[in-house]
Amino acid sequence: MKKYNYLMYALMGLSLIMIGCNPQGKSNASSGALSSNAAERVYVAPGQLDEFYAFVSGGFSGQLSVYGLPSGRLFKVIPVFSQDAEKAWGYNEETKPMLNTSHGFIPWDDAHHPDISQTNGELDGRYVFINGNNTPRIAKIDLSVFETTEIIEIPNSAGNHSSSMVTENSEYVVAGTRFSVPIPQQDISIKDYKGNFKGTLTFISIDPEDGGMDIKFQLLMPGFDYDITHPGRGKSHGWFFFTTYNTEEANSLLEVNASQNDKDFIAAVNWKKIEEYVNKGGGTKMPANYAHNVYDDDTHTATSTMKKEVLMVDPSEVPGAVFFLPTPKSPHGCDVDPSGEYIVGSGKLSADLTVHSFTKMLAAIEGKKFDGEAYGIPILKFEDVLAGTVSQPGLGPLHTEFDGAGNAYTTFFISSEVVKWKLGTWEVVDRQPCYYSVGHLMIPGGNSRKPHGKYLMAMNKITKDRYLPTGPEVTQSAQLYDISGEKMELLLDFPTIGEPHYAAGIPAEIIMKNSKKIYKLSENKHPYAVLSDTDARVERKGNEVHVHMSMVRSHFNPDNIEGIKVGDKVYFHVTNMEQDYDVPHGFAVIGAQTSEILIMPGQTETLLWEPKQVGVWPFYCTDFCSALHQEMQGYVRVSPATSNVPLSFSLGD
Amino acid sequence: MKKASVLMILGPLFLLGLFIFPLWNIMLGAPQYPEPLGMNIFINGIKGVQEFDIKNIDGLNHYIGMKTIPKAEEMWEFRTFPLVIGGMVFLGLVIGILGFFGKVGYKWFIGWFVLMSILGVLGMCDFNAWLIDYGTNLDPKAIMKLTNPDGSPLSYKPPLFGYQKMLNFDVTSLPSTGAWMMFVGMMMTLAAFFMGWKQHRTQKLPTVLVKWKMHKK
């Protein structure tokens, strides 16, 4: 009996200890990563590969960064809209035309919403598209080379924010204007906004063979702000949805004046119907001026063409093509679930999330149950199209993605959290905090019929104390959650390049097998390429000097050049003769007012050098290419403008 | 003798594989080359395993002063070997067909096998001599001159057969599909000889013994 007493005391003592350790009664789950095996789940051991690629917009960096998930490791920053001296993007002669616009050479933009091309509603990993917000442009990045290969300017647009989403067979990439403007542009008073300013929604066709972009038509919409967009899919394929705000058509102090209407709209656009109309000769050809820039992988050179016309469609002339779905309080995110039935509008000033039903919308259109019209576009009745409401899920809803298992995940900027809820029952299942003020979120394939619902990446606007301080400017960040279970689990924080406005994720195996290792020298069609050592030479045309140079481990050919004069424009056309994976060479010359050039195997790039001083000036390889990298150097002799030193070049004498 | 002759006809045909598949394969892996560089040695020339392997092997070898890997037209072997193999296939076929019709005996089969073996050994010796020259006949102006601990110049001769560590490279040299087909084909001719020989012996045995043997079964 005594024995049992001891045991009782021991148990009582143990329970006291346990209570003492957990005074607030907190569960282990809330004590974070240490209690779970979060570290293990994001640890990708040395030499191992990540499961997903994440293409994360660089926001005001203008670029697109490529991360691995779940590790959060950064692989590459792809230059898109901003000059990048590292890769000579916008500095070398070949890529300068990529940044040409109707406003001239624009070396920066605000990159927003990457979206991956699809086939049959599933990610096919051929291209990723991203929009430049400031000087409206859409770029296409070819995922066989991870380079920007095409940029098209969007005319009649301003603040290209409602972009760049792709339809489920990559028929179109769509770009909506955030700011309405006079169309065509004209010198009028800003106060004449109402009725005179218009917004365009631009449908850019994608060539099924080479991915070439071409503006098929622009839809001339009322002067609202078009915020975010998503295509229909599955049953709603053929439709496109755009959130709007400022249906008040205010032109000043929008934070107050554009927040007056109880409901703004989601614009539902039946693009198939408009495509039909356009194919039959519908629409009006309107003068325009916009740049179309294409990079050719064979010539390794971009060309910029100014286009002079665009096809404008007035929606009131295509009955049954465009409808307005009333949606509470300045909706931001506009997201369509994988089945295509639900359209989620995140009224950012509303306490509730509004979900519209595509089926109900079709029925309401069929029954002509309209609640008036705006500029000739029928407005459907809110109650007739409403599928349901997620009641009081959080504050400041922005964006929603889906896991393909019947759950939706919405970010809340103000309450700084991501909330999981069920489609159909609209009940909130789980919520997890974000650090801090989350904007977008991404589930790989979340914008397709087939999401890969294993991870969720939240993109935060504010980080404050989450990382070591770096002065007043601190990083934005991404946070990775495991969403494979009923409850979401925070696994990892990692910093991002610029401000991540959205991301697109895709299983690595879809892309990695197509990733190019080298450019074939035999396919190099660059006009100044050096395909064999006998092609290396220097030629003068007036004050232009063209150096046809080759580089291979570990020398330049030629590496001694004389007869250059002050005032010459020296073009170094440098070909990397390597045909081996991961052997780039760089080229830099003292006093170049451009950048270095970084040349991949089989590629030719051109650096313009305008020497200002007499002397003998070195150039060298900037990429540690081989054991004799330090020997990879040469000299250029620059003589006075009046000199008659003959042009000569040599290698190894 | 008919069955043996069929084998003697089929065996040499396997040598035709040498016109399609490589005879030998040498792979070079290194930390920088997780996907190794490789060369396939055919009877009519040397090709890279991947499109640019030969170019890249030559590129690396120039640091240590090795000659470039010979093109087909630079070595007499690549003109001669196809003729020799073609001739031996033809000869084997003729012997097999004549054997089938009883015009020649089984000893011709072993004759072909022995001749082929001698030619094979000669070929290997020649190959090894080339490897020695390739690995030791270095440019005196080589960028990197490496020596053994005793001061003699380091040899870059790849192994004729098997594995060897060579500076940062792991070198593996092994017979390839063509050689294996040749081996199988030659074994078939050897088998043809044994079958012919056995049959010949059986035919020569006294009738009584044959009957007794059959009884035992």
mmCIF file with all atom_site columns, N, CA, C and O in Angstrom, chain A residues 60 298 305 325 356 563 599 619:
data_model
loop_
_atom_site.group_PDB
_atom_site.id
_atom_site.type_symbol
_atom_site.label_atom_id
_atom_site.label_alt_id
_atom_site.label_comp_id
_atom_site.label_asym_id
_atom_site.label_entity_id
_atom_site.label_seq_id
_atom_site.pdbx_PDB_ins_code
_atom_site.Cartn_x
_atom_site.Cartn_y
_atom_site.Cartn_z
_atom_site.occupancy
_atom_site.B_iso_or_equiv
_atom_site.pdbx_formal_charge
_atom_site.auth_seq_id
_atom_site.auth_comp_id
_atom_site.auth_asym_id
_atom_site.auth_atom_id
_atom_site.pdbx_PDB_model_num
ATOM 1  N N  . PHE A 1 60  ? 9.201   47.242 -57.149 1.00 0.00 ? 60  PHE A N  1
ATOM 2  C CA . PHE A 1 60  ? 9.930   48.426 -57.618 1.00 0.00 ? 60  PHE A CA 1
ATOM 3  C C  . PHE A 1 60  ? 11.369  48.135 -58.027 1.00 0.00 ? 60  PHE A C  1
ATOM 4  O O  . PHE A 1 60  ? 12.068  49.028 -58.476 1.00 0.00 ? 60  PHE A O  1
ATOM 5  N N  . ASP A 1 298 ? 18.767  33.493 -81.642 1.00 0.00 ? 298 ASP A N  1
ATOM 6  C CA . ASP A 1 298 ? 19.778  33.127 -82.643 1.00 0.00 ? 298 ASP A CA 1
ATOM 7  C C  . ASP A 1 298 ? 20.727  34.290 -82.931 1.00 0.00 ? 298 ASP A C  1
ATOM 8  O O  . ASP A 1 298 ? 21.936  34.102 -83.016 1.00 0.00 ? 298 ASP A O  1
ATOM 9  N N  . THR A 1 305 ? 10.115  47.517 -82.519 1.00 0.00 ? 305 THR A N  1
ATOM 10 C CA . THR A 1 305 ? 9.292   47.998 -83.628 1.00 0.00 ? 305 THR A CA 1
ATOM 11 C C  . THR A 1 305 ? 8.184   48.870 -83.039 1.00 0.00 ? 305 THR A C  1
ATOM 12 O O  . THR A 1 305 ? 7.548   48.470 -82.076 1.00 0.00 ? 305 THR A O  1
ATOM 13 N N  . LEU A 1 325 ? -20.755 43.017 -61.859 1.00 0.00 ? 325 LEU A N  1
ATOM 14 C CA . LEU A 1 325 ? -21.239 42.311 -60.672 1.00 0.00 ? 325 LEU A CA 1
ATOM 15 C C  . LEU A 1 325 ? -20.968 43.216 -59.470 1.00 0.00 ? 325 LEU A C  1
ATOM 16 O O  . LEU A 1 325 ? -19.807 43.430 -59.112 1.00 0.00 ? 325 LEU A O  1
ATOM 17 N N  . HIS A 1 356 ? -18.948 35.376 -55.640 1.00 0.00 ? 356 HIS A N  1
ATOM 18 C CA . HIS A 1 356 ? -19.978 35.294 -56.662 1.00 0.00 ? 356 HIS A CA 1
ATOM 19 C C  . HIS A 1 356 ? -19.989 33.902 -57.271 1.00 0.00 ? 356 HIS A C  1
ATOM 20 O O  . HIS A 1 356 ? -18.972 33.205 -57.283 1.00 0.00 ? 356 HIS A O  1
ATOM 21 N N  . GLY A 1 563 ? 45.903  51.529 -82.546 1.00 0.00 ? 563 GLY A N  1
ATOM 22 C CA . GLY A 1 563 ? 45.315  52.335 -83.612 1.00 0.00 ? 563 GLY A CA 1
ATOM 23 C C  . GLY A 1 563 ? 43.945  52.886 -83.277 1.00 0.00 ? 563 GLY A C  1
ATOM 24 O O  . GLY A 1 563 ? 43.261  53.418 -84.134 1.00 0.00 ? 563 GLY A O  1
ATOM 25 N N  . ILE A 1 599 ? 28.795  37.018 -70.811 1.00 0.00 ? 599 ILE A N  1
ATOM 26 C CA . ILE A 1 599 ? 28.434  36.315 -72.038 1.00 0.00 ? 599 ILE A CA 1
ATOM 27 C C  . ILE A 1 599 ? 28.376  34.807 -71.789 1.00 0.00 ? 599 ILE A C  1
ATOM 28 O O  . ILE A 1 599 ? 29.347  34.209 -71.323 1.00 0.00 ? 599 ILE A O  1
ATOM 29 N N  . PHE A 1 619 ? 41.756  45.544 -70.596 1.00 0.00 ? 619 PHE A N  1
ATOM 30 C CA . PHE A 1 619 ? 40.430  44.919 -70.429 1.00 0.00 ? 619 PHE A CA 1
ATOM 31 C C  . PHE A 1 619 ? 40.646  43.522 -69.860 1.00 0.00 ? 619 PHE A C  1
ATOM 32 O O  . PHE A 1 619 ? 41.755  42.983 -69.944 1.00 0.00 ? 619 PHE A O  1
#
